[in-house]
Amino acid sequence: MGANNKIVITGAGGFIGGALVSLLRRQGRRDLRAVDVKPVDEWYQRFDDVENLSLDLNLKENCETTAKDAVEIYNLAANMGGMGFIEHNKALCMLSVLINTNMLLAARKHGTQRFFYASSACVYNADRQQTFEAPSLKEEDAYPALAEDGYGWEKLFSERMCRHFREDFGLQTRVARFHNVYGPWGTWFGGREKAPAAICRKVIEAKVSGNRTIEIWGSGNQTRSFMFIDDCTEGIQKIKDSNILEPINLGSSEAVTINQLVDMAEDIANIKLKRNYDLTAPKGVNGRNSDNTLIKGYLDWEPSTPLRDGLEKTYRWIYDQYMARERGDAGVVRELSTTVQS
Ligand code: NAD
């Protein structure tokens, strides 16, 4: 087992996985294996000097191929999206348990030294998130369990499986609970996008079309915190390298209402829109924020990119993507979404 040298990133064709591959490359790592179910030419970011594999990780044999020679595995593959997706696809979300189960088994078999698992704030008990006052969720608030139906329950179960693979089999698992991640190279249309990207896109649509209205899901008073992608990938590495054995929050503690998020996007775009509230649309819990006491205690660090700064970068990136698509410049869109960066 001593020859293991590969660093494996699953879900590498997606938002966070692609950003993590990019960071590892910038750190000089070249022994990278990137895996995703999507065909490689559909990955958000793709790097030709990385071993890129298109494999369905629901299947055990593909997880074996993925984990072979792996010293570290970052398991970021999941069938997921924003509220619009997870409220309407509970069975599909729960089926990600196949990925996590088979990846844990394969990691154990191949002697992987570290296994990072991407959990979610959706594991938290819904009763703790009924107020609009942005309750700060502590790690202990996941129990007694009343997770987000479907997606959140799968995450909670897989967290627990990571714990027991560590306790019973000695596989060194580390688990972070991500709170809403956003940034360039993320999903921004198609139904799986999350609030920051969706709002940036809607503001851009209004600006370009001249139709100065915006539809907002829910009352707009829901509170959330949003973590910029660079903070997320930095935190993933810190937690993976740490001795933090329990699942830990990885999120920003700068809570805003959805209305405030729209204010920021309007300010960036230099536009004011009439807001129409769709109270029947999926809107998730009323309030949620990340309590960062534990991560600050362990790492003397927390995600710190101000939302206004991260949103501006995200807006500019989506704007370029949007305009390329408007021009019917499919080549540009593809290039923008798969550019090999140095
Ligand atoms: P994403 O959808 O952009 O990336 C996930 C990737 O997993 C996709 O590219 C998808 O094709 C791939 N995938 C799905 N099924 C697969 C399969 N059977 N085999 C191989 N690959 C498969 O999502 P993301 O935002 O990058 O999320 C990464 C991880 O972080 C996920 O586990 C997600 O649940 C978790 N997470 C994300 C957020 C967030 O705000 N983005 C919040 C909490 C947790």
GROMACS .gro file of C-alpha atoms and ligand atoms in nm:
model
  386
    1MET     CA    1   0.000   0.000   0.000
    2GLY     CA    2   0.299   0.232   0.052
    3ALA     CA    3   0.319   0.334  -0.316
    4ASN     CA    4  -0.006   0.525  -0.310
    5ASN     CA    5   0.060   0.872  -0.449
    6LYS     CA    6  -0.252   0.988  -0.632
    7ILE     CA    7  -0.468   1.270  -0.505
    8VAL     CA    8  -0.822   1.200  -0.618
    9ILE     CA    9  -1.100   1.454  -0.658
   10THR     CA   10  -1.448   1.322  -0.733
   11GLY     CA   11  -1.714   1.555  -0.869
   12ALA     CA   12  -1.424   1.728  -1.044
   13GLY     CA   13  -1.640   1.828  -1.339
   14GLY     CA   14  -1.859   2.032  -1.107
   15PHE     CA   15  -1.819   2.364  -0.931
   16ILE     CA   16  -1.625   2.294  -0.611
   17GLY     CA   17  -1.438   1.990  -0.745
   18GLY     CA   18  -1.315   2.190  -1.046
   19ALA     CA   19  -1.200   2.474  -0.821
   20LEU     CA   20  -1.016   2.229  -0.597
   21VAL     CA   21  -0.832   2.070  -0.891
   22SER     CA   22  -0.739   2.420  -1.004
   23LEU     CA   23  -0.603   2.506  -0.656
   24LEU     CA   24  -0.406   2.182  -0.624
   25ARG     CA   25  -0.247   2.246  -0.964
   26ARG     CA   26  -0.153   2.600  -0.863
   27GLN     CA   27   0.008   2.446  -0.555
   28GLY     CA   28   0.224   2.244  -0.791
   29ARG     CA   29   0.056   1.906  -0.756
   30ARG     CA   30   0.061   1.700  -1.074
   31ASP     CA   31  -0.033   1.357  -0.938
   32LEU     CA   32  -0.403   1.439  -0.965
   33ARG     CA   33  -0.690   1.217  -1.072
   34ALA     CA   34  -1.015   1.399  -1.146
   35VAL     CA   35  -1.337   1.198  -1.180
   36ASP     CA   36  -1.693   1.290  -1.276
   37VAL     CA   37  -1.990   1.118  -1.438
   38LYS     CA   38  -2.020   1.393  -1.700
   39PRO     CA   39  -1.830   1.361  -2.028
   40VAL     CA   40  -1.497   1.540  -1.986
   41ASP     CA   41  -1.580   1.808  -2.243
   42GLU     CA   42  -1.874   1.917  -2.024
   43TRP     CA   43  -1.667   1.978  -1.711
   44TYR     CA   44  -1.676   2.335  -1.577
   45GLN     CA   45  -1.296   2.341  -1.556
   46ARG     CA   46  -1.067   2.087  -1.717
   47PHE     CA   47  -0.691   2.057  -1.708
   48ASP     CA   48  -0.511   1.851  -1.966
   49ASP     CA   49  -0.216   1.763  -1.740
   50VAL     CA   50  -0.450   1.590  -1.492
   51GLU     CA   51  -0.577   1.232  -1.525
   52ASN     CA   52  -0.941   1.304  -1.615
   53LEU     CA   53  -1.184   1.012  -1.592
   54SER     CA   54  -1.551   1.009  -1.684
   55LEU     CA   55  -1.697   0.742  -1.456
   56ASP     CA   56  -2.030   0.678  -1.284
   57LEU     CA   57  -1.940   0.649  -0.916
   58ASN     CA   58  -2.270   0.490  -0.828
   59LEU     CA   59  -2.096   0.174  -0.948
   60LYS     CA   60  -1.858  -0.012  -0.721
   61GLU     CA   61  -1.610  -0.111  -0.993
   62ASN     CA   62  -1.573   0.253  -1.099
   63CYS     CA   63  -1.503   0.355  -0.739
   64GLU     CA   64  -1.232   0.087  -0.731
   65THR     CA   65  -1.070   0.236  -1.043
   66THR     CA   66  -1.098   0.581  -0.885
   67ALA     CA   67  -0.943   0.486  -0.549
   68LYS     CA   68  -0.656   0.277  -0.690
   69ASP     CA   69  -0.318   0.420  -0.572
   70ALA     CA   70  -0.497   0.708  -0.397
   71VAL     CA   71  -0.321   0.856  -0.096
   72GLU     CA   72  -0.598   1.114  -0.050
   73ILE     CA   73  -0.954   1.131  -0.176
   74TYR     CA   74  -1.171   1.441  -0.181
   75ASN     CA   75  -1.520   1.305  -0.234
   76LEU     CA   76  -1.725   1.590  -0.380
   77ALA     CA   77  -1.943   1.395  -0.625
   78ALA     CA   78  -2.316   1.417  -0.556
   79ASN     CA   79  -2.637   1.459  -0.747
   80MET     CA   80  -2.736   1.801  -0.621
   81GLY     CA   81  -2.847   2.156  -0.693
   82GLY     CA   82  -3.018   2.454  -0.533
   83MET     CA   83  -3.357   2.441  -0.356
   84GLY     CA   84  -3.544   2.407  -0.685
   85PHE     CA   85  -3.357   2.084  -0.755
   86ILE     CA   86  -3.340   1.923  -0.411
   87GLU     CA   87  -3.707   1.983  -0.327
   88HIS     CA   88  -3.817   1.805  -0.645
   89ASN     CA   89  -3.556   1.528  -0.666
   90LYS     CA   90  -3.542   1.369  -0.321
   91ALA     CA   91  -3.487   1.013  -0.444
   92LEU     CA   92  -3.208   1.118  -0.679
   93CYS     CA   93  -3.042   1.309  -0.395
   94MET     CA   94  -3.063   1.008  -0.165
   95LEU     CA   95  -2.911   0.784  -0.431
   96SER     CA   96  -2.581   0.969  -0.381
   97VAL     CA   97  -2.545   0.730  -0.088
   98LEU     CA   98  -2.424   0.480  -0.347
   99ILE     CA   99  -2.133   0.709  -0.439
  100ASN     CA  100  -2.029   0.762  -0.077
  101THR     CA  101  -2.070   0.399   0.023
  102ASN     CA  102  -1.874   0.263  -0.270
  103MET     CA  103  -1.605   0.531  -0.241
  104LEU     CA  104  -1.554   0.458   0.129
  105LEU     CA  105  -1.531   0.084   0.060
  106ALA     CA  106  -1.284   0.140  -0.224
  107ALA     CA  107  -1.073   0.382  -0.016
  108ARG     CA  108  -1.052   0.128   0.262
  109LYS     CA  109  -0.955  -0.148   0.024
  110HIS     CA  110  -0.681   0.056  -0.144
  111GLY     CA  111  -0.529   0.190   0.179
  112THR     CA  112  -0.615   0.556   0.123
  113GLN     CA  113  -0.471   0.770   0.404
  114ARG     CA  114  -0.718   1.061   0.407
  115PHE     CA  115  -1.078   1.073   0.289
  116PHE     CA  116  -1.252   1.411   0.281
  117TYR     CA  117  -1.632   1.415   0.259
  118ALA     CA  118  -1.840   1.717   0.156
  119SER     CA  119  -2.145   1.735   0.378
  120SER     CA  120  -2.391   2.023   0.399
  121ALA     CA  121  -2.572   2.264   0.630
  122CYS     CA  122  -2.884   2.080   0.507
  123VAL     CA  123  -2.814   1.820   0.779
  124TYR     CA  124  -2.929   2.065   1.049
  125ASN     CA  125  -3.253   2.015   1.237
  126ALA     CA  126  -3.528   2.210   1.059
  127ASP     CA  127  -3.682   2.318   1.392
  128ARG     CA  128  -3.371   2.528   1.458
  129GLN     CA  129  -3.418   2.719   1.132
  130GLN     CA  130  -3.776   2.846   1.153
  131THR     CA  131  -3.696   3.206   1.245
  132PHE     CA  132  -3.585   3.470   0.996
  133GLU     CA  133  -3.328   3.594   1.250
  134ALA     CA  134  -3.045   3.390   1.091
  135PRO     CA  135  -2.992   3.139   1.372
  136SER     CA  136  -2.625   3.042   1.392
  137LEU     CA  137  -2.610   2.667   1.365
  138LYS     CA  138  -2.365   2.490   1.590
  139GLU     CA  139  -2.240   2.145   1.495
  140GLU     CA  140  -2.442   1.988   1.777
  141ASP     CA  141  -2.765   2.124   1.622
  142ALA     CA  142  -2.778   1.836   1.373
  143TYR     CA  143  -2.923   1.615   1.646
  144PRO     CA  144  -3.189   1.513   1.729
  145ALA     CA  145  -3.207   1.460   1.355
  146LEU     CA  146  -3.462   1.641   1.142
  147ALA     CA  147  -3.258   1.712   0.832
  148GLU     CA  148  -3.369   1.857   0.497
  149ASP     CA  149  -3.581   1.583   0.346
  150GLY     CA  150  -3.396   1.371   0.090
  151TYR     CA  151  -3.067   1.557   0.033
  152GLY     CA  152  -3.000   1.640   0.400
  153TRP     CA  153  -3.079   1.292   0.528
  154GLU     CA  154  -2.840   1.137   0.279
  155LYS     CA  155  -2.566   1.377   0.392
  156LEU     CA  156  -2.630   1.299   0.758
  157PHE     CA  157  -2.619   0.925   0.693
  158SER     CA  158  -2.299   0.951   0.488
  159GLU     CA  159  -2.134   1.168   0.757
  160ARG     CA  160  -2.213   0.895   1.004
  161MET     CA  161  -2.075   0.629   0.774
  162CYS     CA  162  -1.749   0.829   0.750
  163ARG     CA  163  -1.731   0.831   1.129
  164HIS     CA  164  -1.779   0.458   1.158
  165PHE     CA  165  -1.531   0.376   0.880
  166ARG     CA  166  -1.279   0.576   1.084
  167GLU     CA  167  -1.368   0.422   1.419
  168ASP     CA  168  -1.409   0.064   1.301
  169PHE     CA  169  -1.171   0.040   1.003
  170GLY     CA  170  -0.913   0.314   1.074
  171LEU     CA  171  -0.982   0.505   0.750
  172GLN     CA  172  -0.894   0.868   0.832
  173THR     CA  173  -1.211   1.049   0.730
  174ARG     CA  174  -1.266   1.425   0.763
  175VAL     CA  175  -1.606   1.587   0.713
  176ALA     CA  176  -1.705   1.950   0.648
  177ARG     CA  177  -2.058   2.087   0.641
  178PHE     CA  178  -2.058   2.345   0.360
  179HIS     CA  179  -2.291   2.644   0.385
  180ASN     CA  180  -2.398   2.781   0.041
  181VAL     CA  181  -2.092   2.812  -0.178
  182TYR     CA  182  -2.083   3.056  -0.471
  183GLY     CA  183  -1.837   3.198  -0.719
  184PRO     CA  184  -1.712   3.187  -1.078
  185TRP     CA  185  -1.729   2.851  -1.259
  186GLY     CA  186  -2.046   2.755  -1.072
  187THR     CA  187  -2.382   2.649  -1.213
  188TRP     CA  188  -2.568   2.967  -1.315
  189PHE     CA  189  -2.864   2.843  -1.522
  190GLY     CA  190  -3.056   2.524  -1.597
  191GLY     CA  191  -3.238   2.461  -1.267
  192ARG     CA  192  -2.953   2.348  -1.040
  193GLU     CA  193  -2.814   2.696  -0.969
  194LYS     CA  194  -2.822   2.839  -0.618
  195ALA     CA  195  -2.944   3.180  -0.500
  196PRO     CA  196  -2.635   3.401  -0.564
  197ALA     CA  197  -2.587   3.276  -0.921
  198ALA     CA  198  -2.962   3.278  -0.992
  199ILE     CA  199  -2.995   3.636  -0.868
  200CYS     CA  200  -2.692   3.756  -1.065
  201ARG     CA  201  -2.835   3.594  -1.379
  202LYS     CA  202  -3.181   3.745  -1.326
  203VAL     CA  203  -3.033   4.093  -1.273
  204ILE     CA  204  -2.825   4.053  -1.590
  205GLU     CA  205  -3.134   3.932  -1.782
  206ALA     CA  206  -3.326   4.240  -1.665
  207LYS     CA  207  -3.040   4.472  -1.759
  208VAL     CA  208  -2.993   4.323  -2.104
  209SER     CA  209  -3.363   4.288  -2.191
  210GLY     CA  210  -3.476   4.620  -2.045
  211ASN     CA  211  -3.757   4.440  -1.854
  212ARG     CA  212  -3.683   4.589  -1.513
  213THR     CA  213  -3.845   4.327  -1.292
  214ILE     CA  214  -3.704   4.039  -1.094
  215GLU     CA  215  -3.878   3.730  -0.957
  216ILE     CA  216  -3.769   3.629  -0.608
  217TRP     CA  217  -3.846   3.292  -0.453
  218GLY     CA  218  -4.027   3.334  -0.121
  219SER     CA  219  -4.069   3.661   0.069
  220GLY     CA  220  -3.705   3.762   0.030
  221ASN     CA  221  -3.677   3.775   0.410
  222GLN     CA  222  -3.508   3.432   0.433
  223THR     CA  223  -3.159   3.467   0.581
  224ARG     CA  224  -2.851   3.281   0.464
  225SER     CA  225  -2.475   3.309   0.461
  226PHE     CA  226  -2.276   3.257   0.142
  227MET     CA  227  -1.916   3.136   0.123
  228PHE     CA  228  -1.690   3.242  -0.164
  229ILE     CA  229  -1.536   2.949  -0.352
  230ASP     CA  230  -1.173   3.042  -0.263
  231ASP     CA  231  -1.258   3.027   0.108
  232CYS     CA  232  -1.425   2.691   0.049
  233THR     CA  233  -1.126   2.526  -0.121
  234GLU     CA  234  -0.886   2.671   0.139
  235GLY     CA  235  -1.108   2.539   0.419
  236ILE     CA  236  -1.136   2.196   0.258
  237GLN     CA  237  -0.758   2.158   0.262
  238LYS     CA  238  -0.724   2.286   0.619
  239ILE     CA  239  -0.990   2.047   0.746
  240LYS     CA  240  -0.853   1.755   0.544
  241ASP     CA  241  -0.507   1.810   0.699
  242SER     CA  242  -0.641   1.863   1.052
  243ASN     CA  243  -0.718   1.632   1.338
  244ILE     CA  244  -1.078   1.748   1.354
  245LEU     CA  245  -1.264   1.421   1.378
  246GLU     CA  246  -1.623   1.544   1.399
  247PRO     CA  247  -1.818   1.707   1.114
  248ILE     CA  248  -1.747   2.079   1.121
  249ASN     CA  249  -1.910   2.389   0.970
  250LEU     CA  250  -1.736   2.538   0.668
  251GLY     CA  251  -1.928   2.855   0.590
  252SER     CA  252  -1.931   3.230   0.610
  253SER     CA  253  -2.089   3.386   0.919
  254GLU     CA  254  -2.195   3.702   0.729
  255ALA     CA  255  -2.573   3.652   0.722
  256VAL     CA  256  -2.791   3.845   0.478
  257THR     CA  257  -3.152   3.828   0.370
  258ILE     CA  258  -3.226   3.732   0.011
  259ASN     CA  259  -3.352   4.090  -0.035
  260GLN     CA  260  -3.011   4.220   0.077
  261LEU     CA  261  -2.844   3.982  -0.168
  262VAL     CA  262  -3.059   4.132  -0.445
  263ASP     CA  263  -2.966   4.483  -0.323
  264MET     CA  264  -2.599   4.394  -0.365
  265ALA     CA  265  -2.645   4.248  -0.713
  266GLU     CA  266  -2.845   4.557  -0.818
  267ASP     CA  267  -2.571   4.780  -0.681
  268ILE     CA  268  -2.303   4.590  -0.875
  269ALA     CA  269  -2.513   4.614  -1.193
  270ASN     CA  270  -2.605   4.977  -1.123
  271ILE     CA  271  -2.976   4.910  -1.170
  272LYS     CA  272  -3.298   4.908  -0.962
  273LEU     CA  273  -3.562   4.645  -1.031
  274LYS     CA  274  -3.925   4.592  -0.937
  275ARG     CA  275  -3.942   4.282  -0.719
  276ASN     CA  276  -4.211   4.017  -0.764
  277TYR     CA  277  -4.222   3.761  -0.486
  278ASP     CA  278  -4.324   3.404  -0.573
  279LEU     CA  279  -4.448   3.265  -0.242
  280THR     CA  280  -4.519   2.923  -0.397
  281ALA     CA  281  -4.160   2.865  -0.516
  282PRO     CA  282  -3.917   2.641  -0.321
  283LYS     CA  283  -3.754   2.862  -0.060
  284GLY     CA  284  -3.592   2.630   0.196
  285VAL     CA  285  -3.570   2.708   0.566
  286ASN     CA  286  -3.642   3.061   0.694
  287GLY     CA  287  -3.306   3.133   0.850
  288ARG     CA  288  -2.962   2.980   0.864
  289ASN     CA  289  -2.612   3.099   0.945
  290SER     CA  290  -2.284   2.925   1.020
  291ASP     CA  291  -2.165   2.928   1.381
  292ASN     CA  292  -1.788   2.937   1.340
  293THR     CA  293  -1.685   2.902   1.705
  294LEU     CA  294  -1.555   2.550   1.653
  295ILE     CA  295  -1.357   2.611   1.332
  296LYS     CA  296  -1.198   2.927   1.477
  297GLY     CA  297  -1.104   2.731   1.788
  298TYR     CA  298  -0.943   2.450   1.591
  299LEU     CA  299  -0.784   2.637   1.301
  300ASP     CA  300  -0.773   3.002   1.407
  301TRP     CA  301  -0.935   3.066   1.069
  302GLU     CA  302  -1.277   3.110   0.913
  303PRO     CA  303  -1.406   3.200   0.565
  304SER     CA  304  -1.367   3.578   0.542
  305THR     CA  305  -1.426   3.702   0.186
  306PRO     CA  306  -1.688   3.981   0.216
  307LEU     CA  307  -2.004   3.885   0.025
  308ARG     CA  308  -1.998   4.210  -0.172
  309ASP     CA  309  -1.647   4.132  -0.305
  310GLY     CA  310  -1.721   3.769  -0.394
  311LEU     CA  311  -2.054   3.858  -0.551
  312GLU     CA  312  -1.893   4.119  -0.773
  313LYS     CA  313  -1.647   3.860  -0.910
  314THR     CA  314  -1.931   3.614  -0.959
  315TYR     CA  315  -2.152   3.872  -1.131
  316ARG     CA  316  -1.875   3.968  -1.375
  317TRP     CA  317  -1.809   3.603  -1.460
  318ILE     CA  318  -2.178   3.523  -1.517
  319TYR     CA  319  -2.212   3.841  -1.722
  320ASP     CA  320  -1.937   3.725  -1.960
  321GLN     CA  321  -2.095   3.380  -1.986
  322TYR     CA  322  -2.438   3.530  -2.047
  323MET     CA  323  -2.317   3.766  -2.318
  324ALA     CA  324  -2.128   3.487  -2.494
  325ARG     CA  325  -2.447   3.279  -2.496
  326GLU     CA  326  -2.652   3.579  -2.619
  327ARG     CA  327  -2.413   3.615  -2.910
  328GLY     CA  328  -2.481   3.250  -2.988
  329ASP     CA  329  -2.111   3.201  -2.944
  330ALA     CA  330  -2.120   2.841  -2.829
  331GLY     CA  331  -1.747   2.812  -2.880
  332VAL     CA  332  -1.685   3.096  -2.640
  333VAL     CA  333  -1.922   2.949  -2.381
  334ARG     CA  334  -1.749   2.615  -2.402
  335GLU     CA  335  -1.411   2.780  -2.385
  336LEU     CA  336  -1.515   2.987  -2.086
  337SER     CA  337  -1.638   2.681  -1.906
  338THR     CA  338  -1.347   2.450  -1.979
  339THR     CA  339  -1.045   2.676  -2.018
  340VAL     CA  340  -0.715   2.520  -1.917
  341GLN     CA  341  -0.575   2.768  -1.667
  342SER     CA  342  -0.222   2.795  -1.553
  343NAD     P1  343  -2.183   2.026  -0.859
  343NAD     O1  344  -2.317   1.973  -0.896
  343NAD     O2  345  -2.130   2.141  -0.936
  343NAD     O3  346  -2.074   1.910  -0.861
  343NAD     C1  347  -2.104   1.778  -0.826
  343NAD     C2  348  -2.050   1.691  -0.936
  343NAD     O4  349  -2.075   1.553  -0.901
  343NAD     C3  350  -2.117   1.715  -1.071
  343NAD     O5  351  -2.022   1.756  -1.168
  343NAD     C4  352  -2.180   1.582  -1.105
  343NAD     O6  353  -2.172   1.551  -1.244
  343NAD     C5  354  -2.097   1.485  -1.023
  343NAD     N1  355  -2.168   1.360  -1.002
  343NAD     C6  356  -2.299   1.342  -0.974
  343NAD     N2  357  -2.330   1.211  -0.973
  343NAD     C7  358  -2.214   1.145  -1.000
  343NAD     C8  359  -2.181   1.007  -1.015
  343NAD     N3  360  -2.275   0.913  -1.003
  343NAD     N4  361  -2.055   0.975  -1.045
  343NAD     C9  362  -1.959   1.071  -1.061
  343NAD     N5  363  -1.985   1.202  -1.049
  343NAD    C10  364  -2.112   1.239  -1.019
  343NAD     O7  365  -2.192   2.061  -0.703
  343NAD     P2  366  -2.089   2.139  -0.610
  343NAD     O8  367  -2.153   2.264  -0.571
  343NAD     O9  368  -1.954   2.140  -0.671
  343NAD    O10  369  -2.089   2.042  -0.483
  343NAD    C11  370  -1.982   1.955  -0.449
  343NAD    C12  371  -2.014   1.885  -0.318
  343NAD    O11  372  -2.036   1.982  -0.215
  343NAD    C13  373  -2.141   1.798  -0.323
  343NAD    O12  374  -2.123   1.685  -0.242
  343NAD    C14  375  -2.244   1.888  -0.259
  343NAD    O13  376  -2.349   1.814  -0.202
  343NAD    C15  377  -2.161   1.959  -0.154
  343NAD     N6  378  -2.221   2.086  -0.111
  343NAD    C16  379  -2.224   2.192  -0.197
  343NAD    C17  380  -2.280   2.311  -0.155
  343NAD    C18  381  -2.285   2.432  -0.244
  343NAD    O14  382  -2.332   2.536  -0.200
  343NAD     N7  383  -2.239   2.425  -0.370
  343NAD    C19  384  -2.335   2.322  -0.025
  343NAD    C20  385  -2.331   2.211   0.058
  343NAD    C21  386  -2.272   2.094   0.015
   0.00000   0.00000   0.00000
